[in-house]
CSV table of C-alpha atoms (C1' of nucleotides) in Angstrom, one decimal:
chain,number,residue,atom,x,y,z
A,1,MET,CA,-69.3,17.3,39.8
A,2,ASN,CA,-71.2,20.3,38.4
A,3,ALA,CA,-70.8,22.0,41.8
A,4,ALA,CA,-67.1,21.7,41.7
A,5,PRO,CA,-65.2,25.0,42.1
A,6,PRO,CA,-63.1,26.1,39.1
A,7,LEU,CA,-59.8,24.3,39.1
A,8,LYS,CA,-56.6,26.2,39.3
A,9,ALA,CA,-52.9,25.3,39.1
A,10,PHE,CA,-49.5,26.8,39.4
A,11,LEU,CA,-47.8,26.5,36.0
A,12,LEU,CA,-44.1,26.3,35.4
A,13,GLY,CA,-43.1,26.4,31.8
A,14,GLY,CA,-39.7,26.1,30.1
A,15,ALA,CA,-37.9,24.3,27.3
A,16,THR,CA,-36.5,20.9,27.6
A,17,ALA,CA,-33.3,20.6,29.7
A,18,THR,CA,-33.8,23.9,31.6
A,19,GLY,CA,-34.2,22.1,34.9
A,20,LYS,CA,-37.9,22.8,35.4
A,21,THR,CA,-38.8,19.3,36.5
A,22,GLU,CA,-36.3,19.3,39.3
A,23,LEU,CA,-37.3,22.8,40.4
A,24,CYS,CA,-41.0,22.1,40.3
A,25,HIS,CA,-40.5,19.0,42.4
A,26,ARG,CA,-38.5,20.9,44.9
A,27,LEU,CA,-41.2,23.6,45.2
A,28,ALA,CA,-44.1,21.1,45.4
A,29,ARG,CA,-42.4,19.0,48.1
A,30,ASN,CA,-42.8,21.8,50.6
A,31,GLN,CA,-46.6,22.0,50.1
A,32,PRO,CA,-48.8,19.5,52.0
A,33,GLY,CA,-51.0,17.5,49.6
A,34,ALA,CA,-49.3,18.9,46.5
A,35,SER,CA,-49.5,17.0,43.2
A,36,ILE,CA,-47.7,17.6,39.9
A,37,LEU,CA,-49.2,17.3,36.5
A,38,SER,CA,-46.7,16.8,33.6
A,39,ALA,CA,-47.6,18.6,30.4
A,40,ASP,CA,-45.2,16.7,28.2
A,41,SER,CA,-46.2,14.6,25.2
A,42,MET,CA,-43.5,12.0,25.6
A,43,LEU,CA,-43.6,11.3,29.3
A,44,VAL,CA,-46.9,9.6,28.7
A,45,TYR,CA,-45.2,6.5,27.4
A,46,ARG,CA,-44.6,3.7,29.8
A,47,GLY,CA,-41.1,2.2,29.7
A,48,MET,CA,-39.7,5.2,27.9
A,49,ASP,CA,-37.8,6.6,30.9
A,50,ILE,CA,-34.2,7.3,30.1
A,51,GLY,CA,-34.6,9.1,26.8
A,52,THR,CA,-37.5,11.2,28.0
A,53,ALA,CA,-35.8,12.4,31.2
A,54,LYS,CA,-38.7,11.3,33.3
A,55,PRO,CA,-38.8,12.1,37.0
A,56,SER,CA,-36.9,9.5,38.9
A,57,PRO,CA,-38.7,6.6,40.7
A,58,ARG,CA,-37.9,8.3,44.0
A,59,GLN,CA,-39.5,11.6,42.9
A,60,LEU,CA,-42.6,9.7,41.6
A,61,ALA,CA,-42.9,8.0,45.0
A,62,GLU,CA,-42.6,11.3,46.8
A,63,ILE,CA,-45.4,13.3,45.2
A,64,PRO,CA,-48.4,12.1,43.1
A,65,TYR,CA,-47.5,12.8,39.5
A,66,GLY,CA,-50.0,13.0,36.6
A,67,GLY,CA,-49.5,12.8,32.9
A,68,ILE,CA,-46.8,10.1,33.2
A,69,ASN,CA,-46.9,6.5,32.1
A,70,LEU,CA,-50.4,6.6,30.6
A,71,VAL,CA,-50.0,4.3,27.6
A,72,ASP,CA,-47.7,1.7,26.1
A,73,PRO,CA,-45.3,2.7,23.3
A,74,ASP,CA,-47.3,0.7,20.8
A,75,GLN,CA,-50.4,2.7,21.4
A,76,PRO,CA,-51.5,5.9,19.6
A,77,PHE,CA,-51.9,9.0,21.8
A,78,SER,CA,-53.3,12.5,21.4
A,79,ALA,CA,-53.6,15.8,23.1
A,80,GLY,CA,-57.3,15.0,23.7
A,81,LEU,CA,-56.5,11.8,25.6
A,82,TRP,CA,-54.0,13.8,27.7
A,83,LEU,CA,-56.5,16.5,28.5
A,84,GLN,CA,-59.0,13.9,29.5
A,85,HIS,CA,-56.5,12.4,31.9
A,86,ALA,CA,-55.4,15.8,33.1
A,87,LYS,CA,-58.9,16.9,34.0
A,88,THR,CA,-59.4,13.8,36.1
A,89,PHE,CA,-56.1,14.1,37.8
A,90,ALA,CA,-56.7,17.8,38.5
A,91,SER,CA,-60.1,17.1,40.0
A,92,GLN,CA,-58.6,14.6,42.4
A,93,ALA,CA,-56.0,17.0,43.7
A,94,ARG,CA,-56.2,17.3,47.5
A,95,GLY,CA,-53.8,20.2,47.8
A,96,PRO,CA,-52.1,22.7,45.5
A,97,LEU,CA,-51.7,21.5,41.9
A,98,PHE,CA,-48.6,22.2,40.0
A,99,VAL,CA,-48.2,21.8,36.2
A,100,THR,CA,-44.9,21.6,34.5
A,101,GLY,CA,-44.0,20.8,30.9
A,102,GLY,CA,-42.9,22.1,27.6
A,103,THR,CA,-45.6,20.9,25.3
A,104,GLY,CA,-47.4,24.1,24.4
A,105,LEU,CA,-50.4,22.4,22.9
A,106,TYR,CA,-51.0,20.6,26.2
A,107,LEU,CA,-50.7,23.8,28.2
A,108,ARG,CA,-53.2,25.5,25.9
A,109,ALA,CA,-55.6,22.6,26.0
A,110,LEU,CA,-55.5,22.7,29.8
A,111,THR,CA,-56.2,26.4,30.2
A,112,GLU,CA,-58.3,27.0,27.1
A,113,GLY,CA,-59.8,23.7,26.2
A,114,PHE,CA,-60.5,22.7,22.6
A,115,ASN,CA,-63.4,24.2,20.6
A,116,ARG,CA,-63.2,22.2,17.4
A,117,PRO,CA,-64.9,19.0,16.6
A,118,VAL,CA,-63.4,15.9,18.3
A,119,PRO,CA,-61.6,13.8,15.7
A,120,ASP,CA,-63.6,10.8,14.6
A,121,GLU,CA,-61.7,7.6,13.8
A,122,ALA,CA,-63.5,6.9,10.6
A,123,VAL,CA,-63.0,10.5,9.4
A,124,ARG,CA,-59.3,10.4,10.4
A,125,ALA,CA,-58.8,7.1,8.5
A,126,ARG,CA,-60.4,8.6,5.4
A,127,VAL,CA,-58.2,11.7,5.5
A,128,ARG,CA,-55.1,9.5,6.0
A,129,SER,CA,-55.9,7.4,2.9
A,130,LEU,CA,-56.5,10.6,0.9
A,131,TRP,CA,-53.0,11.8,2.0
A,132,ASN,CA,-51.4,8.4,1.1
A,133,GLU,CA,-52.9,8.4,-2.3
A,134,GLY,CA,-52.8,12.0,-3.5
A,135,GLY,CA,-50.5,13.8,-1.0
A,136,ILE,CA,-51.0,17.4,0.0
A,137,ASP,CA,-52.9,18.3,-3.3
A,138,ALA,CA,-55.6,15.7,-2.6
A,139,ILE,CA,-56.1,17.1,0.9
A,140,ARG,CA,-56.2,20.7,-0.3
A,141,SER,CA,-58.6,19.9,-3.1
A,142,HIS,CA,-61.1,18.6,-0.6
A,143,LEU,CA,-61.0,21.7,1.5
A,144,PRO,CA,-63.1,24.8,1.0
A,145,GLN,CA,-60.9,27.7,-0.2
A,146,SER,CA,-62.4,29.8,2.6
A,147,VAL,CA,-60.8,27.4,5.2
A,148,VAL,CA,-57.5,27.2,3.4
A,149,SER,CA,-57.2,31.0,3.3
A,150,LEU,CA,-57.5,31.1,7.1
A,151,LEU,CA,-54.6,28.8,7.8
A,152,ASP,CA,-51.2,30.4,8.5
A,153,ASP,CA,-49.2,27.7,6.8
A,154,PRO,CA,-51.2,26.2,3.9
A,155,GLY,CA,-48.2,24.1,2.9
A,156,ASN,CA,-48.3,22.1,6.2
A,157,PRO,CA,-49.8,18.6,5.5
A,158,ARG,CA,-50.4,17.9,9.2
A,159,ARG,CA,-52.5,21.0,9.7
A,160,LEU,CA,-54.3,20.6,6.4
A,161,MET,CA,-55.3,17.1,7.3
A,162,ARG,CA,-56.6,18.2,10.7
A,163,ALA,CA,-58.5,21.1,9.0
A,164,LEU,CA,-60.1,18.5,6.6
A,165,GLU,CA,-61.0,16.4,9.6
A,166,VAL,CA,-62.8,19.4,11.2
A,167,VAL,CA,-64.6,20.1,7.9
A,168,LEU,CA,-65.7,16.5,7.4
A,169,SER,CA,-66.9,16.4,11.0
A,170,GLY,CA,-69.2,19.3,10.3
A,171,GLY,CA,-67.0,22.3,11.1
A,172,ASP,CA,-66.9,25.3,8.9
A,173,GLU,CA,-64.8,28.5,8.6
A,174,ARG,CA,-65.9,29.7,12.0
A,175,ALA,CA,-63.9,26.9,13.6
A,176,PHE,CA,-60.8,28.5,12.3
A,177,LEU,CA,-61.7,32.1,13.1
A,178,GLY,CA,-60.7,34.0,16.2
A,179,GLY,CA,-57.0,34.3,15.5
A,180,ARG,CA,-54.7,33.4,18.4
A,181,VAL,CA,-56.2,31.9,21.5
A,182,ALA,CA,-53.2,32.4,23.6
A,183,VAL,CA,-52.7,30.8,27.0
A,184,ARG,CA,-54.0,34.1,28.5
A,185,ARG,CA,-55.8,32.9,31.5
A,186,GLY,CA,-52.9,33.9,33.5
A,187,ARG,CA,-49.3,34.8,33.6
A,188,PHE,CA,-46.9,32.1,34.8
A,189,PRO,CA,-43.2,31.7,35.3
A,190,VAL,CA,-41.1,30.2,32.4
A,191,LEU,CA,-37.6,29.0,33.0
A,192,SER,CA,-34.9,29.6,30.5
A,193,ARG,CA,-31.1,29.2,30.3
A,194,PRO,CA,-28.6,31.3,28.5
A,195,ARG,CA,-28.4,29.6,25.1
A,196,GLU,CA,-24.8,28.4,25.5
A,197,VAL,CA,-25.6,27.0,28.8
A,198,LEU,CA,-28.6,25.2,27.5
A,199,HIS,CA,-26.7,23.7,24.6
A,200,ARG,CA,-24.0,22.4,27.0
A,201,ARG,CA,-26.7,20.8,29.2
A,202,ILE,CA,-28.3,19.3,26.2
A,203,ARG,CA,-25.0,17.8,25.0
A,204,LEU,CA,-24.4,16.3,28.5
A,205,ARG,CA,-27.9,14.9,28.6
A,206,ALA,CA,-27.6,13.3,25.2
A,207,GLU,CA,-24.3,11.6,26.2
A,208,GLY,CA,-25.7,10.7,29.5
A,209,MET,CA,-28.6,8.9,28.0
A,210,PHE,CA,-26.5,6.6,26.0
A,211,SER,CA,-24.0,5.9,28.8
A,212,GLY,CA,-26.9,5.6,31.2
A,213,GLY,CA,-28.6,2.6,29.5
A,214,LEU,CA,-30.8,4.0,26.8
A,215,LEU,CA,-29.7,1.3,24.3
A,216,GLU,CA,-30.6,-1.4,26.8
A,217,GLU,CA,-33.9,0.2,27.5
A,218,VAL,CA,-34.7,0.4,23.8
A,219,ARG,CA,-33.6,-3.2,23.2
A,220,ALA,CA,-35.9,-4.5,25.9
A,221,LEU,CA,-38.7,-2.2,24.8
A,222,ARG,CA,-38.5,-3.5,21.3
A,223,ARG,CA,-38.6,-7.1,22.4
A,224,ARG,CA,-41.8,-6.3,24.2
A,225,TYR,CA,-43.4,-4.0,21.7
A,226,PRO,CA,-42.0,-4.8,18.2
A,227,VAL,CA,-44.0,-2.0,16.6
A,228,TRP,CA,-44.2,1.4,18.2
A,229,SER,CA,-46.8,4.1,17.5
A,230,GLU,CA,-45.7,6.9,15.2
A,231,THR,CA,-45.4,9.4,18.0
A,232,ALA,CA,-43.4,7.1,20.4
A,233,GLY,CA,-41.2,6.0,17.5
A,234,SER,CA,-40.2,9.5,16.6
A,235,ALA,CA,-39.3,10.5,20.2
A,236,ILE,CA,-35.9,12.1,20.4
A,237,GLY,CA,-33.3,9.5,21.6
A,238,TYR,CA,-35.5,6.6,20.7
A,239,ALA,CA,-35.5,7.1,16.9
A,240,GLU,CA,-31.7,7.4,17.0
A,241,ALA,CA,-31.2,4.5,19.4
A,242,VAL,CA,-33.3,2.3,17.0
A,243,ALA,CA,-31.3,3.5,14.0
A,244,PHE,CA,-28.1,2.7,15.8
A,245,LEU,CA,-29.3,-0.8,16.9
A,246,GLU,CA,-30.3,-1.5,13.2
A,247,GLY,CA,-26.9,-0.3,12.0
A,248,ARG,CA,-28.2,2.7,10.2
A,249,LEU,CA,-26.3,5.2,12.3
A,250,GLY,CA,-22.9,5.2,14.1
A,251,LEU,CA,-22.8,5.8,17.8
A,252,SER,CA,-21.3,9.2,17.8
A,253,GLU,CA,-23.6,10.2,15.0
A,254,ALA,CA,-26.5,9.1,17.0
A,255,VAL,CA,-25.4,11.1,20.0
A,256,ASP,CA,-24.9,14.2,17.8
A,257,ARG,CA,-28.3,13.7,16.2
A,258,VAL,CA,-30.0,13.5,19.6
A,259,ALA,CA,-28.3,16.6,20.8
A,260,ALA,CA,-29.2,18.5,17.6
A,261,ARG,CA,-32.8,17.5,17.7
A,262,THR,CA,-33.0,18.4,21.3
A,263,ARG,CA,-31.6,21.9,20.6
A,264,GLN,CA,-34.1,22.4,17.9
A,265,LEU,CA,-36.9,21.2,20.1
A,266,ALA,CA,-35.9,23.6,22.8
A,267,ARG,CA,-35.8,26.5,20.3
A,268,ARG,CA,-39.3,25.7,19.1
A,269,GLN,CA,-40.6,25.4,22.7
A,270,GLU,CA,-39.1,28.8,23.5
A,271,THR,CA,-40.7,30.3,20.4
A,272,TRP,CA,-44.0,28.9,21.4
A,273,LEU,CA,-43.8,30.2,25.0
A,274,ARG,CA,-42.6,33.6,23.8
A,275,HIS,CA,-45.5,34.2,21.5
A,276,GLN,CA,-48.4,32.0,22.6
A,277,ALA,CA,-48.2,32.3,26.4
A,278,ASP,CA,-48.2,35.1,28.9
A,279,ALA,CA,-44.8,34.2,30.3
A,280,VAL,CA,-42.8,35.7,33.1
A,281,TRP,CA,-39.3,34.7,31.9
A,282,LEU,CA,-36.8,33.7,34.6
A,283,GLU,CA,-33.3,33.2,33.3
A,284,TRP,CA,-31.3,30.7,35.3
A,285,GLY,CA,-27.7,31.6,35.2
A,286,ASP,CA,-25.4,31.1,38.2
A,287,GLU,CA,-28.3,31.1,40.7
A,288,SER,CA,-28.6,28.1,43.1
A,289,PRO,CA,-31.7,26.0,42.9
A,290,GLU,CA,-32.9,27.5,46.1
A,291,GLU,CA,-32.6,30.9,44.7
A,292,MET,CA,-34.5,30.0,41.5
A,293,ALA,CA,-37.2,28.3,43.5
A,294,GLN,CA,-37.6,31.5,45.4
A,295,ARG,CA,-38.0,33.5,42.2
A,296,VAL,CA,-40.6,31.1,40.8
A,297,GLN,CA,-42.4,31.2,44.1
A,298,GLU,CA,-42.5,35.0,44.0
A,299,VAL,CA,-44.1,35.0,40.5
A,300,TRP,CA,-46.7,32.4,41.7
A,301,GLU,CA,-47.6,34.5,44.7
A,302,GLN,CA,-47.8,37.7,42.7
A,303,ASP,CA,-49.9,36.4,39.8
A,304,GLY,CA,-51.8,33.6,41.6
A,305,PRO,CA,-52.7,30.2,40.1
A,306,VAL,CA,-53.9,29.9,36.6
A,307,ALA,CA,-57.5,28.8,36.0
A,308,LEU,CA,-58.0,25.6,34.0
A,309,ALA,CA,-60.6,25.2,31.3
B,1,G,C1',12.9,13.1,0.5
B,2,G,C1',10.1,12.2,-4.6
B,3,C,C1',5.4,12.2,-7.2
B,4,G,C1',0.1,13.2,-6.8
B,5,A,C1',-4.5,15.3,-4.5
B,6,G,C1',-6.3,19.1,-1.7
B,7,G,C1',-6.7,23.9,1.5
B,8,U,C1',-13.8,28.1,-0.1
B,9,A,C1',-19.5,29.5,5.7
B,10,G,C1',-19.2,26.3,12.5
B,11,C,C1',-18.9,21.1,9.5
B,12,U,C1',-19.0,18.2,4.6
B,13,C,C1',-18.3,20.0,0.0
B,14,A,C1',-19.8,22.5,-5.0
B,15,G,C1',-18.3,26.6,-8.1
B,16,U,C1',-16.2,30.8,-10.7
B,17,U,C1',-13.5,29.3,-19.2
B,18,G,C1',-10.4,36.1,-14.4
B,19,G,C1',-15.6,40.7,-13.0
B,20,U,C1',-15.0,39.2,-4.9
B,21,A,C1',-19.2,32.7,-4.4
B,22,G,C1',-23.5,28.5,-3.2
B,23,A,C1',-25.8,23.7,-1.5
B,24,G,C1',-26.7,20.1,2.5
B,25,C,C1',-26.1,19.8,7.7
B,26,A,C1',-25.6,22.8,12.1
B,27,G,C1',-27.2,27.6,13.9
B,28,C,C1',-30.9,31.7,14.2
B,29,G,C1',-36.0,33.6,13.7
B,30,G,C1',-41.2,32.5,12.9
B,31,A,C1',-46.1,29.7,12.6
B,32,C,C1',-48.9,26.2,15.3
B,33,U,C1',-56.7,24.5,18.8
B,34,G,C1',-57.1,17.1,19.2
B,35,A,C1',-50.0,13.0,15.8
B,36,A,C1',-47.1,18.8,18.9
B,37,A,C1',-40.1,15.6,21.0
B,38,A,C1',-44.8,16.3,15.4
B,39,U,C1',-45.4,19.3,11.0
B,40,C,C1',-44.5,23.7,8.2
B,41,C,C1',-42.3,28.7,6.7
B,42,G,C1',-38.1,32.3,6.5
B,43,C,C1',-32.7,33.8,7.2
B,44,G,C1',-26.2,32.5,3.7
B,45,U,C1',-20.0,38.4,3.8
B,46,G,C1',-17.2,34.1,4.1
B,47,U,C1',-9.2,37.7,5.0
B,48,C,C1',-12.2,31.6,-1.1
B,49,G,C1',-4.3,28.9,3.3
B,50,U,C1',-0.1,33.0,3.3
B,51,C,C1',3.1,36.3,0.7
B,52,G,C1',4.4,38.1,-4.0
B,53,G,C1',3.8,38.4,-9.6
B,54,U,C1',0.7,39.1,-14.2
B,55,U,C1',-3.8,42.0,-15.1
B,56,C,C1',-8.1,47.7,-15.5
B,57,G,C1',-9.5,43.7,-12.1
B,58,A,C1',-7.3,37.5,-8.9
B,59,U,C1',-10.7,33.2,-4.9
B,60,C,C1',-9.8,31.6,-10.1
B,61,C,C1',-3.6,32.2,-14.0
B,62,C,C1',2.0,32.1,-12.5
B,63,G,C1',5.8,31.6,-8.4
B,64,A,C1',7.4,30.7,-3.5
B,65,C,C1',6.1,29.2,1.2
B,66,C,C1',2.9,26.9,5.1
B,67,C,C1',-0.6,23.0,6.3
B,68,U,C1',-3.5,18.4,5.4
B,69,U,C1',-3.7,13.8,2.9
B,70,G,C1',-2.5,9.5,-0.6
B,71,C,C1',1.2,6.5,-3.0
B,72,C,C1',6.5,5.6,-3.5
B,73,A,C1',11.0,5.7,-0.9
RNA sequence: GGCGAGGUAGCUCAGUUGGUAGAGCAGCGGACUGAAAAUCCGCGUGUCGUCGGUUCGAUCCCGACCCUUGCCA
């Protein structure tokens, strides 16, 4: 284990609905022994297939996939759990390892690792109850000013709570220093689409989910798991499907909402990749899949695989 | 056809007792090291339906016309 060579992988980034899953699969299929690790925070949920645009059963049977179907929708999940799984999966790779996904935090974790205290359940519960009782002010009042001043967005409850967790776990200002730790271990190709094209694809995907059985999937899932975890329950498509099934949203409103949230997600993902990663942007316009695969391959050959933490 | 209501940002609407206008949503940009499909921050010029009149000045008042909508025929 300690003699293992440093792990490396070929990354392919891109916002949702750009077509990266399909393209990565196509590229990996030609490589003997290849496996694919998904870096996507929603593909980890078992049974949530249609709304998350998971690789098809056929694709899953063709190539070993990691990062998919790790927990049930009623279970909590975290980037830490994903990383743990990812490391195991990567170490078991027998051939080239490919990583594709749009969850920036996961990509960063994979290439940079984490260097802050691991969240402790008791500490987390304490912070949560502070938040429930006193809101953001309660959280802020328990944080040293020196830590608050290092945060980019001191009005963000989620990040304030995490900061408090770090502090209560023994971390100090130093844990928040160092500025950006970008995914700089290597350049990697990032797929994009012209905005109008992406929006059209997202629209079609949203409509396709509902006509493709999303409601049935959700109905069955709810029968089996009456209460979902916060993360699974807020997944795009699933939150809206539940709202529709409970009569809180009309069908066309639900479809619109899914499309809008997906567009917003894609924009945030592109922002992340633009500024937090060392991306080689490949815009996919009229090119055929073969042509795009070729261009991705060229970037991989030129820059080599990215080292994992 | 008659009477009424309305035509303002991509959408739904607010507003200006006459000094050229603002919210929500959408969109765009940004932050982001363990909930990340989350969370948070920033960005609002648009022939104020058309044409004419009154006025120093009209999106606002007056007139005509066009369109939408409700009720009555």
